[in-house]
């Protein structure tokens, strides 16, 4: 299968990132290199990109796609949560801009063997980094009913979390649940037909919750934001594209906190916590894709770009 992924909000993100010749940029979610390729073009000559991805398959594709830019891009297998250490290892003290385009790529979803999609039967894996960590099958077969319920509710906002958790426990009493199809069918059985969502497959929320847990996506995002803002130079911009409400909330609240970190009670006439502003938010509401982009790439529908500038 030809590996493909259309970069989302490409122009909007690049307009904010403002790549310049001689600048150093971090693309923490290199993927197929769509955003990085554009950063490299716009920062010609002399702009550099540190491109990080957890997925070794993505790195192979990106390397091929970015042929011709080898002298200006460093491709790193790692988690953007460790961006501070990664930059330190490269001898870089500060960078001019950071981009995160969160979640999974179309290539990951479309590769049946990765187990991200309920539409393709495959082992229940869902790891972005297949060299480490636990799989979705490990969670489904080992978590208690209470833990499964909490996970499905907390990370998937699945209203039928309890029923699905119980159905999982019942099924695995007979045999381990190993495949995406088994899990999808089990979720279908747990939700009354009349309550199946109209726009999405009934297993969508369950798969989302498992994927987020397997990859500790929210923990990585929290740490990546912390590390990233320390690495950014004054005036440098932090651009984050998120795809669901949980990551959206983390980004929005963190940016807000960078802009207004004061924790004094409102009754105090002057600030006494002395916490200083670290960034200003450039996108109060978040930027959405245009209807034309959504038509060409339905994945863009849920995308939100938020940008903060370090002060
Ligand atoms: C939406 S895709 C990025 C697509 C990319 N912007 C492009 O234009 O080709 C997200 C990518 O980020 C990677 N990823 C997600 N979370 C990560 C993390 N915490 N650290 C490193 N890579 C991550 C995934 O493996 C995936 O390849």
CSV table of C-alpha atoms and ligand atoms in Angstrom, one decimal:
chain,number,residue,atom,x,y,z
A,1,UNK,CA,0.0,0.0,0.0
A,2,UNK,CA,1.2,3.5,-0.9
A,3,UNK,CA,1.8,5.3,2.4
A,4,UNK,CA,-0.2,8.5,2.5
A,5,UNK,CA,-1.2,11.3,4.9
A,6,UNK,CA,-2.5,14.7,3.9
A,7,UNK,CA,-1.0,17.3,6.3
A,8,UNK,CA,-3.8,19.1,8.2
A,9,UNK,CA,-4.0,23.0,8.5
A,10,UNK,CA,-0.7,23.1,6.7
A,11,UNK,CA,-0.8,26.7,5.6
A,12,UNK,CA,-2.3,28.0,8.8
A,13,UNK,CA,0.3,26.3,10.9
A,14,UNK,CA,3.1,27.5,8.8
A,15,UNK,CA,1.9,31.1,8.7
A,16,UNK,CA,2.1,31.1,12.5
A,17,UNK,CA,5.4,29.2,12.8
A,18,UNK,CA,7.0,31.7,10.3
A,19,UNK,CA,10.0,29.5,9.4
A,20,UNK,CA,13.1,31.6,8.5
A,21,UNK,CA,16.4,30.9,7.0
A,22,UNK,CA,18.9,29.9,9.7
A,23,UNK,CA,16.1,29.0,12.2
A,24,UNK,CA,15.9,25.7,14.1
A,25,UNK,CA,12.4,24.1,14.3
A,26,UNK,CA,11.1,21.0,16.1
A,27,UNK,CA,8.5,18.9,14.4
A,28,UNK,CA,7.6,16.6,17.3
A,29,UNK,CA,5.2,14.5,15.2
A,30,UNK,CA,7.1,14.1,11.9
A,31,UNK,CA,4.7,11.5,10.5
A,32,UNK,CA,5.2,11.4,6.7
A,33,UNK,CA,7.1,14.6,6.9
A,34,UNK,CA,4.3,16.8,5.3
A,35,UNK,CA,4.7,19.7,7.7
A,36,UNK,CA,8.5,19.3,7.9
A,37,UNK,CA,8.9,19.4,4.2
A,38,UNK,CA,7.1,22.7,4.1
A,39,UNK,CA,9.1,24.1,7.0
A,40,UNK,CA,12.3,23.2,5.1
A,41,UNK,CA,11.1,24.8,1.9
A,42,UNK,CA,10.1,28.0,3.7
A,43,UNK,CA,13.3,28.3,5.7
A,44,UNK,CA,15.5,27.8,2.7
A,45,UNK,CA,18.4,28.3,2.8
A,46,UNK,CA,19.9,27.2,6.2
A,47,UNK,CA,16.7,26.5,8.2
A,48,UNK,CA,16.9,23.2,10.2
A,49,UNK,CA,14.3,20.8,11.5
A,50,UNK,CA,14.5,18.2,14.3
A,51,UNK,CA,11.9,15.7,13.2
A,52,UNK,CA,10.7,13.4,16.0
A,53,UNK,CA,8.4,10.4,15.7
A,54,UNK,CA,7.7,7.3,17.9
A,55,UNK,CA,6.9,5.2,14.9
A,56,UNK,CA,9.9,3.6,13.1
A,57,UNK,CA,7.7,3.0,10.0
A,58,UNK,CA,6.8,6.6,9.8
A,59,UNK,CA,10.4,7.6,10.1
A,60,UNK,CA,11.3,5.4,7.1
A,61,UNK,CA,8.7,7.0,4.9
A,62,UNK,CA,9.6,10.5,6.1
A,63,UNK,CA,13.3,9.9,5.3
A,64,UNK,CA,12.4,8.9,1.8
A,65,UNK,CA,10.1,11.8,1.3
A,66,UNK,CA,12.6,14.3,2.6
A,67,UNK,CA,15.4,13.2,0.3
A,68,UNK,CA,17.3,16.2,-0.8
A,69,UNK,CA,17.0,17.9,2.6
A,70,UNK,CA,19.3,15.5,4.4
A,71,UNK,CA,21.7,18.3,5.5
A,72,UNK,CA,18.9,20.3,7.1
A,73,UNK,CA,16.8,17.7,8.8
A,74,UNK,CA,17.6,15.4,11.7
A,75,UNK,CA,15.2,12.5,12.0
A,76,UNK,CA,14.9,11.1,15.5
A,77,UNK,CA,13.1,8.0,16.8
A,78,UNK,CA,11.7,9.2,20.1
A,79,UNK,CA,8.8,10.7,22.1
A,80,UNK,CA,8.3,14.4,21.8
A,81,UNK,CA,7.8,14.3,25.6
A,82,UNK,CA,11.6,14.0,25.7
A,83,UNK,CA,12.2,17.0,23.4
A,84,UNK,CA,14.4,18.7,26.1
A,85,UNK,CA,16.7,15.7,26.3
A,86,UNK,CA,16.7,15.1,22.6
A,87,UNK,CA,17.7,18.8,21.9
A,88,UNK,CA,20.4,18.6,24.6
A,89,UNK,CA,21.8,15.4,23.0
A,90,UNK,CA,22.1,17.3,19.7
A,91,UNK,CA,23.8,20.2,21.5
A,92,UNK,CA,20.9,22.6,20.9
A,93,UNK,CA,20.0,25.0,23.7
A,94,UNK,CA,17.0,26.8,22.2
A,95,UNK,CA,14.8,26.5,19.1
A,96,UNK,CA,12.8,29.1,17.1
A,97,UNK,CA,9.5,27.2,16.8
A,98,UNK,CA,7.8,23.9,17.7
A,99,UNK,CA,5.0,22.1,15.9
A,100,UNK,CA,2.9,19.2,17.2
A,101,UNK,CA,0.3,17.6,14.9
A,102,UNK,CA,-1.2,15.2,17.4
A,103,UNK,CA,-2.7,11.7,17.2
A,104,UNK,CA,-2.2,9.0,14.6
A,105,UNK,CA,-1.5,9.4,10.8
A,106,UNK,CA,-3.6,8.0,8.0
A,107,UNK,CA,-0.8,5.6,7.3
A,108,UNK,CA,-1.0,4.1,10.8
A,109,UNK,CA,-4.8,3.8,10.7
A,110,UNK,CA,-4.8,2.3,7.2
A,111,UNK,CA,-2.1,-0.3,7.9
A,112,UNK,CA,-4.3,-3.2,9.0
A,113,UNK,CA,-1.6,-4.9,11.0
A,114,UNK,CA,-1.2,-2.0,13.4
A,115,UNK,CA,-4.6,-2.7,15.0
A,116,UNK,CA,-5.7,1.0,15.2
A,117,UNK,CA,-8.9,0.5,13.1
A,118,UNK,CA,-12.1,-1.4,13.9
A,119,UNK,CA,-12.7,-1.6,10.1
A,120,UNK,CA,-9.7,-3.9,9.6
A,121,UNK,CA,-9.2,-7.2,11.4
A,122,UNK,CA,-5.8,-7.3,13.0
A,123,UNK,CA,-4.0,-8.1,16.3
A,124,UNK,CA,-5.1,-5.6,19.0
A,125,UNK,CA,-1.8,-3.7,19.1
A,126,UNK,CA,-2.3,0.1,18.7
A,127,UNK,CA,1.2,1.0,19.7
A,128,UNK,CA,2.7,3.9,17.8
A,129,UNK,CA,6.1,2.7,18.9
A,130,UNK,CA,6.1,-1.0,18.2
A,131,UNK,CA,9.5,-1.4,19.8
A,132,UNK,CA,8.2,-0.8,23.4
A,133,UNK,CA,5.3,-0.7,25.8
A,134,UNK,CA,2.1,-2.6,26.3
A,135,UNK,CA,-0.5,-3.3,23.6
A,136,UNK,CA,-4.3,-2.8,23.6
A,137,UNK,CA,-4.7,-6.6,24.0
A,138,UNK,CA,-2.6,-6.4,27.2
A,139,UNK,CA,-5.1,-3.8,28.6
A,140,UNK,CA,-8.2,-5.5,27.4
A,141,UNK,CA,-7.2,-8.9,28.8
A,142,UNK,CA,-5.6,-7.8,32.1
A,143,UNK,CA,-7.4,-4.7,33.5
A,144,UNK,CA,-10.2,-5.2,36.0
A,145,UNK,CA,-13.7,-4.3,35.1
A,146,UNK,CA,-13.5,-1.1,37.2
A,147,UNK,CA,-10.2,-0.1,35.5
A,148,UNK,CA,-11.6,-0.8,32.0
A,149,UNK,CA,-14.7,1.2,32.8
A,150,UNK,CA,-12.7,4.1,34.1
A,151,UNK,CA,-10.5,4.0,31.0
A,152,UNK,CA,-13.4,3.9,28.5
A,153,UNK,CA,-15.2,6.7,30.3
A,154,UNK,CA,-12.2,8.9,31.0
A,155,UNK,CA,-10.4,8.6,27.7
A,156,UNK,CA,-13.3,7.8,25.4
A,157,UNK,CA,-16.3,9.5,27.1
A,158,UNK,CA,-18.1,6.2,26.3
A,159,UNK,CA,-21.6,6.3,27.9
A,160,UNK,CA,-21.8,2.5,27.8
A,161,UNK,CA,-18.4,2.0,29.5
A,162,UNK,CA,-19.7,-0.2,32.3
A,163,UNK,CA,-21.5,-2.6,30.0
A,164,UNK,CA,-18.6,-2.8,27.6
A,165,UNK,CA,-16.2,-3.5,30.5
A,166,UNK,CA,-18.4,-6.3,31.8
A,167,UNK,CA,-18.8,-7.8,28.3
A,168,UNK,CA,-15.0,-7.8,27.9
A,169,UNK,CA,-14.6,-9.5,31.2
A,170,UNK,CA,-17.2,-12.1,30.3
A,171,UNK,CA,-15.7,-12.8,26.8
A,172,UNK,CA,-12.1,-13.2,28.1
A,173,UNK,CA,-13.2,-15.8,30.7
A,174,UNK,CA,-13.6,-18.1,27.7
A,175,UNK,CA,-10.6,-17.0,25.6
A,176,UNK,CA,-8.2,-14.0,25.4
A,177,UNK,CA,-9.5,-11.2,23.2
A,178,UNK,CA,-6.8,-10.9,20.5
A,179,UNK,CA,-8.2,-9.0,17.5
A,180,UNK,CA,-9.8,-5.7,16.5
A,181,UNK,CA,-12.8,-7.5,15.0
A,182,UNK,CA,-13.5,-9.5,18.2
A,183,UNK,CA,-13.4,-6.3,20.3
A,184,UNK,CA,-15.5,-4.3,17.8
A,185,UNK,CA,-18.2,-7.0,17.8
A,186,UNK,CA,-18.1,-7.2,21.5
A,187,UNK,CA,-18.7,-3.4,21.7
A,188,UNK,CA,-21.5,-3.7,19.2
A,189,UNK,CA,-23.2,-6.3,21.4
A,190,UNK,CA,-22.8,-4.1,24.5
A,191,UNK,CA,-24.7,-1.1,23.1
A,192,UNK,CA,-28.4,-1.4,22.3
A,193,UNK,CA,-28.9,-0.9,18.6
A,194,UNK,CA,-31.2,2.1,19.1
A,195,UNK,CA,-28.3,3.9,20.9
A,196,UNK,CA,-25.7,3.3,18.3
A,197,UNK,CA,-24.2,6.7,17.3
A,198,UNK,CA,-25.5,8.0,13.9
A,199,UNK,CA,-22.2,9.4,12.6
A,200,UNK,CA,-19.6,7.0,13.9
A,201,UNK,CA,-19.1,3.3,14.4
A,202,UNK,CA,-20.2,2.1,17.9
A,203,UNK,CA,-16.6,1.0,18.7
A,204,UNK,CA,-15.1,4.4,17.8
A,205,UNK,CA,-14.9,5.7,21.4
A,206,UNK,CA,-13.6,2.4,22.8
A,207,UNK,CA,-10.8,2.3,20.2
A,208,UNK,CA,-10.0,5.9,20.9
A,209,UNK,CA,-9.7,5.3,24.6
A,210,UNK,CA,-7.5,2.3,24.2
A,211,UNK,CA,-5.2,4.1,21.8
A,212,UNK,CA,-4.8,7.0,24.1
A,213,UNK,CA,-4.0,4.7,27.0
A,214,UNK,CA,-1.6,2.4,25.1
A,215,UNK,CA,0.4,5.4,24.0
A,216,UNK,CA,0.0,7.5,27.1
A,217,UNK,CA,-1.0,10.3,24.7
A,218,UNK,CA,-2.1,12.8,27.3
A,219,UNK,CA,0.9,12.3,29.6
A,220,UNK,CA,3.2,12.8,26.6
A,221,UNK,CA,1.4,15.9,25.6
A,222,UNK,CA,1.6,17.4,29.1
A,223,UNK,CA,5.3,16.7,29.3
A,224,UNK,CA,6.0,17.8,25.8
A,225,UNK,CA,4.4,21.2,26.4
A,226,UNK,CA,6.5,21.6,29.6
A,227,UNK,CA,9.7,20.6,28.0
A,228,UNK,CA,8.9,22.5,24.8
A,229,UNK,CA,8.2,25.9,26.3
A,230,UNK,CA,11.5,25.7,28.1
A,231,UNK,CA,13.4,25.0,24.9
A,232,UNK,CA,11.7,27.7,22.9
A,233,UNK,CA,13.5,31.1,22.5
A,234,UNK,CA,11.7,34.4,23.3
A,235,UNK,CA,9.5,35.3,20.4
A,236,UNK,CA,9.4,31.6,19.2
A,237,UNK,CA,6.0,30.0,18.5
A,238,UNK,CA,4.5,26.8,19.8
A,239,UNK,CA,1.9,25.5,17.4
A,240,UNK,CA,-0.3,22.5,18.4
A,241,UNK,CA,-2.9,20.8,16.2
A,242,UNK,CA,-5.3,18.7,18.3
A,243,UNK,CA,-8.1,16.3,17.2
A,244,UNK,CA,-10.2,15.6,20.2
A,245,UNK,CA,-11.6,17.3,23.3
A,246,UNK,CA,-9.2,15.8,25.8
A,247,UNK,CA,-6.0,17.0,24.1
A,248,UNK,CA,-7.7,20.2,23.1
A,249,UNK,CA,-8.5,20.9,26.8
A,250,UNK,CA,-4.9,20.3,27.9
A,251,UNK,CA,-3.5,22.6,25.2
A,252,UNK,CA,-6.0,25.3,25.9
A,253,UNK,CA,-5.6,25.3,29.6
A,254,UNK,CA,-1.8,25.1,29.5
A,255,UNK,CA,-1.6,28.0,27.0
A,256,UNK,CA,-3.9,30.0,29.3
A,257,UNK,CA,-1.8,29.2,32.2
A,258,UNK,CA,1.4,30.4,30.4
A,259,UNK,CA,-0.4,33.7,29.6
A,260,UNK,CA,-1.9,34.2,33.0
A,261,UNK,CA,-0.1,32.0,35.7
A,262,UNK,CA,-1.2,34.1,38.7
A,263,UNK,CA,-2.7,31.9,41.4
A,264,UNK,CA,-3.6,34.7,43.8
A,265,UNK,CA,-7.3,34.7,45.0
A,266,UNK,CA,-9.3,37.3,43.1
A,267,UNK,CA,-9.9,39.2,46.4
A,268,UNK,CA,-6.2,40.2,46.6
A,269,UNK,CA,-5.8,43.8,45.1
A,270,UNK,CA,-2.3,43.0,43.8
A,271,UNK,CA,-0.5,39.9,42.7
A,272,UNK,CA,1.5,38.3,45.5
A,273,UNK,CA,2.4,34.9,43.9
A,274,UNK,CA,4.9,36.6,41.5
A,275,UNK,CA,4.3,34.0,38.9
A,276,UNK,CA,5.4,35.6,35.5
A,277,UNK,CA,3.8,35.3,32.2
A,278,UNK,CA,5.7,32.9,29.9
A,279,UNK,CA,3.7,33.2,26.7
A,280,UNK,CA,0.9,35.0,25.0
A,281,UNK,CA,-1.8,33.2,23.2
A,282,UNK,CA,-2.2,34.1,19.5
A,283,UNK,CA,-5.3,32.1,18.7
A,284,UNK,CA,-8.0,32.8,21.4
A,285,UNK,CA,-10.5,30.3,20.0
A,286,UNK,CA,-8.3,27.9,18.0
A,287,UNK,CA,-8.2,27.8,14.2
A,288,UNK,CA,-10.4,25.4,12.3
A,289,UNK,CA,-10.0,24.0,8.8
A,290,UNK,CA,-11.9,25.6,6.0
A,291,UNK,CA,-14.9,23.8,4.4
A,292,UNK,CA,-12.7,23.3,1.3
A,293,UNK,CA,-10.0,21.5,3.3
A,294,UNK,CA,-12.6,19.4,5.1
A,295,UNK,CA,-14.1,18.4,1.7
A,296,UNK,CA,-10.7,17.3,0.5
A,297,UNK,CA,-9.6,15.7,3.8
A,298,UNK,CA,-12.5,14.8,6.2
A,299,UNK,CA,-9.9,14.1,8.9
A,300,UNK,CA,-9.4,17.9,9.1
A,301,UNK,CA,-13.0,18.3,10.5
A,302,UNK,CA,-12.0,17.9,14.1
A,303,UNK,CA,-8.6,19.6,13.9
A,304,UNK,CA,-7.9,22.8,16.0
A,305,UNK,CA,-4.7,24.8,15.7
A,306,UNK,CA,-3.6,26.7,18.8
A,307,UNK,CA,-0.6,28.9,18.9
A,308,UNK,CA,1.3,30.5,21.8
A,309,UNK,CA,4.3,32.9,21.5
A,310,UNK,CA,7.0,32.8,24.2
A,311,UNK,CA,7.6,36.2,25.8
B,1,LIG,C1,-1.0,13.3,12.6
B,1,LIG,S1,0.5,12.4,12.4
B,1,LIG,C2,1.6,13.7,11.9
B,1,LIG,C3,1.6,13.9,10.4
B,1,LIG,C4,2.7,14.9,9.9
B,1,LIG,N1,2.5,16.2,10.4
B,1,LIG,C5,2.7,15.0,8.4
B,1,LIG,O1,2.4,16.0,7.8
B,1,LIG,O2,3.0,14.0,7.8
B,1,LIG,C6,1.0,12.2,14.0
B,1,LIG,C7,2.4,11.5,14.1
B,1,LIG,O3,2.9,11.7,15.4
B,1,LIG,C8,3.4,10.6,15.9
B,1,LIG,N2,3.3,10.8,17.4
B,1,LIG,C9,2.2,10.9,18.1
B,1,LIG,N3,2.5,11.1,19.4
B,1,LIG,C10,3.8,11.2,19.5
B,1,LIG,C11,4.7,11.4,20.5
B,1,LIG,N4,4.3,11.5,21.8
B,1,LIG,N5,6.0,11.4,20.3
B,1,LIG,C12,6.5,11.3,19.0
B,1,LIG,N6,5.7,11.0,17.9
B,1,LIG,C13,4.4,11.0,18.2
B,1,LIG,C14,2.6,9.4,15.4
B,1,LIG,O4,3.4,8.3,15.4
B,1,LIG,C15,2.3,9.9,13.9
B,1,LIG,O5,3.3,9.5,13.0
